[in-house]
XYZ file of C-alpha atoms in Angstrom:
319
model
C 21.048 -44.185 62.631
C 24.257 -44.005 63.725
C 26.214 -40.849 65.004
C 28.970 -39.666 64.527
C 32.047 -38.671 67.629
C 30.671 -34.753 67.785
C 32.884 -33.684 70.518
C 35.117 -32.098 68.532
C 32.455 -29.695 67.091
C 31.033 -29.214 70.913
C 27.690 -30.638 70.193
C 25.744 -33.758 68.298
C 25.701 -34.261 64.634
C 22.854 -34.306 63.122
C 22.131 -37.898 60.515
C 19.028 -37.914 58.653
C 17.153 -38.827 55.633
C 13.724 -38.166 54.014
C 12.847 -41.404 55.894
C 13.037 -39.130 58.876
C 11.728 -36.063 57.951
C 8.651 -38.162 56.548
C 8.457 -40.011 59.833
C 8.221 -36.400 61.577
C 5.541 -35.473 59.771
C 3.986 -39.082 60.698
C 3.925 -38.549 64.327
C 3.052 -35.005 64.327
C -0.069 -35.517 62.311
C -1.290 -37.633 64.635
C 0.152 -36.910 67.787
C -0.311 -32.534 67.869
C 0.819 -30.600 69.636
C 4.005 -32.990 70.209
C 7.081 -31.782 72.206
C 10.601 -31.857 70.508
C 12.186 -33.928 73.113
C 9.575 -36.146 72.553
C 9.387 -36.428 68.460
C 12.930 -36.886 68.670
C 12.642 -39.883 71.153
C 9.966 -41.437 68.793
C 12.299 -40.773 65.887
C 15.503 -42.439 67.558
C 17.662 -39.526 66.450
C 19.413 -36.738 68.497
C 17.716 -33.699 69.535
C 20.395 -31.703 67.297
C 18.966 -34.184 63.937
C 15.313 -33.262 65.037
C 15.814 -29.113 65.511
C 16.928 -29.242 61.799
C 14.400 -31.206 60.752
C 11.884 -28.806 62.551
C 13.528 -25.421 61.599
C 13.264 -27.045 57.563
C 9.614 -28.034 58.120
C 8.708 -24.482 59.654
C 10.921 -22.950 57.131
C 8.513 -24.504 54.463
C 5.646 -23.102 56.799
C 4.290 -26.394 57.446
C 4.508 -26.864 60.914
C 3.739 -24.294 63.835
C 5.852 -24.370 67.015
C 4.463 -22.709 70.513
C 4.810 -23.502 74.406
C 2.525 -26.766 73.808
C 4.527 -28.035 70.795
C 4.829 -28.168 67.316
C 1.721 -28.989 64.729
C 1.416 -29.373 61.310
C -0.089 -26.365 59.673
C -2.949 -25.903 57.018
C -0.274 -25.976 54.084
C 1.449 -28.529 56.289
C -1.707 -30.732 56.150
C -1.918 -30.672 52.688
C 1.728 -31.360 51.931
C 0.686 -34.985 54.802
C -1.998 -35.681 52.255
C 0.209 -35.848 49.646
C 2.772 -38.447 50.877
C 0.745 -39.936 53.614
C 0.870 -43.721 54.208
C -0.271 -46.367 56.754
C 2.698 -48.331 58.181
C 2.645 -51.520 60.428
C 5.187 -54.348 61.744
C 4.249 -57.719 60.983
C 6.052 -61.269 59.949
C 4.729 -62.515 56.567
C 7.146 -65.239 55.939
C 5.740 -66.784 53.040
C 6.776 -63.585 51.248
C 9.454 -62.581 52.911
C 12.698 -63.646 53.421
C 13.974 -61.730 56.814
C 13.715 -62.400 60.300
C 11.239 -58.914 60.590
C 9.131 -57.675 58.562
C 7.310 -54.317 58.348
C 4.442 -53.282 55.855
C 3.058 -49.641 54.071
C 0.064 -49.076 52.559
C 0.331 -46.804 49.537
C -3.330 -44.896 49.010
C -3.971 -44.727 44.930
C -0.723 -45.523 43.924
C -1.131 -48.781 41.918
C -0.912 -47.438 37.842
C 2.672 -46.336 38.987
C 3.347 -49.870 39.793
C 5.378 -51.362 36.927
C 7.180 -54.593 37.620
C 7.844 -54.539 41.683
C 11.483 -54.397 41.021
C 12.103 -50.949 41.436
C 10.317 -50.999 44.839
C 12.792 -53.731 45.849
C 15.301 -52.223 44.472
C 14.545 -48.946 46.443
C 14.422 -50.708 49.797
C 17.634 -52.937 49.361
C 19.751 -49.276 48.784
C 18.493 -48.289 52.302
C 19.197 -51.119 54.248
C 16.596 -53.918 54.275
C 17.798 -56.960 51.809
C 14.212 -56.985 50.138
C 10.734 -56.025 50.159
C 7.852 -57.553 48.260
C 5.626 -55.323 46.243
C 1.332 -55.844 45.846
C -1.232 -53.956 44.014
C -4.875 -54.294 44.914
C -6.829 -54.640 42.071
C -11.101 -55.866 41.476
C -10.555 -55.386 45.479
C -8.134 -58.710 44.993
C -4.487 -58.261 46.362
C -1.835 -59.532 43.487
C 1.760 -59.541 42.266
C 2.506 -56.645 40.085
C 2.702 -57.878 36.259
C 0.063 -60.552 36.882
C -3.087 -61.774 38.074
C -1.469 -64.331 40.651
C -3.372 -63.549 43.974
C -1.814 -63.475 46.650
C -2.371 -66.716 49.231
C -5.860 -65.816 51.022
C -4.192 -66.267 54.620
C -1.648 -63.392 53.899
C -4.183 -60.983 52.105
C -6.702 -61.739 55.500
C -3.435 -60.828 57.548
C -3.048 -57.664 55.494
C -6.112 -56.715 55.575
C -6.474 -57.403 59.256
C -3.845 -54.228 59.722
C -5.063 -52.123 56.456
C -7.798 -50.413 55.108
C -7.163 -51.585 51.958
C -9.142 -49.834 48.899
C -8.937 -50.868 44.705
C -5.619 -49.096 43.413
C -3.452 -48.929 46.778
C -0.176 -50.784 46.499
C 1.430 -52.392 49.803
C 4.895 -52.692 50.086
C 6.288 -54.828 52.629
C 10.213 -54.452 53.611
C 12.371 -57.047 55.054
C 15.122 -56.771 57.118
C 17.218 -58.560 60.025
C 15.659 -56.228 62.261
C 12.230 -53.680 62.495
C 14.371 -50.186 62.094
C 15.916 -51.626 58.323
C 12.850 -53.131 57.356
C 10.476 -50.100 58.283
C 13.376 -47.582 56.303
C 13.042 -49.816 53.594
C 9.568 -49.927 53.405
C 8.933 -46.235 53.986
C 11.782 -45.004 51.519
C 10.500 -47.304 48.780
C 7.265 -46.213 48.677
C 8.040 -42.417 49.142
C 10.050 -42.961 46.123
C 6.818 -44.245 44.170
C 4.760 -41.233 44.871
C 7.862 -39.225 43.647
C 9.530 -38.122 46.717
C 8.111 -35.477 49.664
C 6.708 -32.853 48.316
C 7.691 -30.006 50.261
C 6.871 -26.647 48.696
C 9.576 -24.213 47.278
C 8.999 -20.495 46.552
C 10.851 -18.147 44.507
C 11.588 -15.841 47.038
C 14.036 -19.177 48.454
C 16.535 -17.894 46.368
C 19.803 -18.621 47.774
C 21.393 -15.841 50.215
C 24.880 -15.279 51.120
C 23.245 -15.686 55.037
C 21.622 -18.680 53.859
C 21.733 -21.761 56.257
C 22.649 -25.134 55.643
C 18.917 -26.443 55.378
C 18.244 -24.166 53.078
C 21.557 -25.047 50.660
C 20.084 -28.718 51.591
C 18.260 -29.092 47.993
C 21.072 -28.288 45.975
C 23.166 -30.637 48.141
C 21.609 -32.737 47.627
C 21.253 -32.908 43.932
C 24.823 -32.494 43.005
C 25.391 -35.731 45.692
C 23.247 -37.539 43.191
C 24.609 -36.067 40.602
C 27.742 -37.340 41.329
C 26.793 -40.877 42.095
C 26.985 -40.628 45.970
C 30.238 -38.669 46.218
C 30.724 -36.591 50.081
C 29.188 -33.112 49.547
C 30.189 -29.768 51.304
C 28.264 -26.991 50.726
C 28.431 -23.085 53.128
C 26.712 -19.687 52.876
C 29.280 -17.009 52.874
C 28.119 -15.544 56.518
C 26.593 -19.008 57.585
C 28.026 -22.686 58.814
C 26.661 -25.301 55.893
C 26.435 -28.761 55.697
C 28.250 -32.004 55.040
C 26.308 -34.936 53.388
C 27.487 -38.741 52.859
C 25.836 -41.387 51.634
C 22.667 -39.822 51.311
C 22.663 -38.378 54.597
C 22.956 -35.012 56.435
C 26.301 -36.033 59.306
C 27.372 -32.179 59.833
C 24.845 -29.398 59.950
C 27.632 -26.439 61.312
C 30.283 -27.616 58.851
C 32.914 -25.074 56.977
C 36.476 -26.236 56.049
C 39.427 -24.585 54.877
C 38.661 -24.449 50.969
C 35.311 -23.486 51.449
C 36.292 -20.360 52.504
C 39.586 -19.673 49.706
C 36.399 -20.540 47.441
C 34.027 -17.573 48.888
C 36.766 -15.471 49.387
C 38.776 -15.541 46.061
C 35.973 -16.364 43.791
C 36.982 -18.858 41.907
C 36.759 -22.878 41.799
C 39.861 -24.576 43.893
C 40.810 -28.532 42.848
C 43.405 -29.516 45.413
C 44.305 -32.273 48.299
C 42.833 -30.562 51.385
C 45.343 -30.504 53.920
C 43.112 -30.356 56.680
C 39.268 -31.179 58.395
C 37.911 -34.816 58.431
C 39.054 -34.881 54.358
C 42.545 -34.439 54.893
C 44.690 -35.966 51.685
C 41.861 -36.212 49.682
C 41.085 -34.558 46.634
C 38.371 -31.791 47.053
C 36.805 -29.655 43.999
C 35.029 -26.310 45.248
C 32.946 -24.166 42.885
C 31.316 -20.568 44.138
C 27.913 -19.824 43.981
C 27.510 -16.495 42.693
C 24.583 -14.334 42.485
C 24.806 -11.028 41.227
C 28.104 -11.172 40.323
C 28.637 -11.363 44.161
C 29.919 -14.683 45.645
C 27.038 -15.691 48.276
C 27.900 -19.678 49.250
C 30.669 -22.214 47.935
C 29.641 -25.991 47.408
C 32.337 -28.553 46.891
C 32.592 -32.368 45.988
C 35.102 -34.914 47.773
C 36.691 -36.893 45.157
C 36.931 -40.467 47.375
C 37.345 -42.738 44.152
C 41.397 -41.914 44.674
C 43.588 -44.879 46.244
C 44.908 -41.589 49.070
C 41.239 -40.759 49.244
C 39.732 -44.168 50.033
C 42.466 -45.098 52.549
C 41.812 -41.806 54.596
C 37.664 -41.987 54.405
C 38.477 -45.403 55.958
C 40.756 -44.155 58.706
C 38.037 -41.363 58.872
C 35.083 -43.881 59.776
C 37.383 -46.349 61.702
C 38.727 -42.907 64.167
C 34.783 -41.821 64.665
C 33.537 -45.107 65.853
């Protein structure tokens, strides 16, 4: 994933999604204990992003961090078992259209498959140019929605890479490069399984000291609700997060309107006059607990002509 220029913020800006969190669990489960620098290198993201991911996992009780490195706790291993997939890079030109392919085996999820187009769409949405879904029925790999088996050479190639059992699903992502092929396949598999099942308890209620990672679930929910518009959020006493295109791009964020809303305790709708969204209309509302404002969350309306132009200018300056 590409990073924005972080020089103005004095440090790296993390940019990651569920794929990177899943891949972190994948590497920690297979290489425990694992150092943070080694994990960042494997994930191909910066140490700032890796630190944020590890903080999230540690807060959920899924990992333990000591001088030897990072390892999964029992709770983390239990969660990993619910989202575990096998992953292999391979080439299946009989089924795919991209230069590079990556396949994942999703155990026991054949019953959740409809026609395979859902997995294809999820892969394309996340950077791949396509995806092919196969299910194992009566010990034969078939195309979903039919009893038509795949070519025997393809089945042999997949069984050489995976231990495939009845009820398993194989999703093959395809793209112009291996990273996007893998991202598409893994993300499609995660959506098939219902996403990362990270446990949240009632005592995770937001407070005025909540960190950016504690605001993630709420911010991403709003991000999806408003059709992918940028979302910013922060607690009263901590820096917050900024989300664009389904990814965290700043985990130490604050803005003038966010701060004003927290202090005023009322929703504000106006064109921002400073910060990365200068010239773009924003809508920010307070979050209250026990009649006290503890945080604020806002949406950036880039649909207006002025907002679109400013976003294009912002991105061109950051490149």
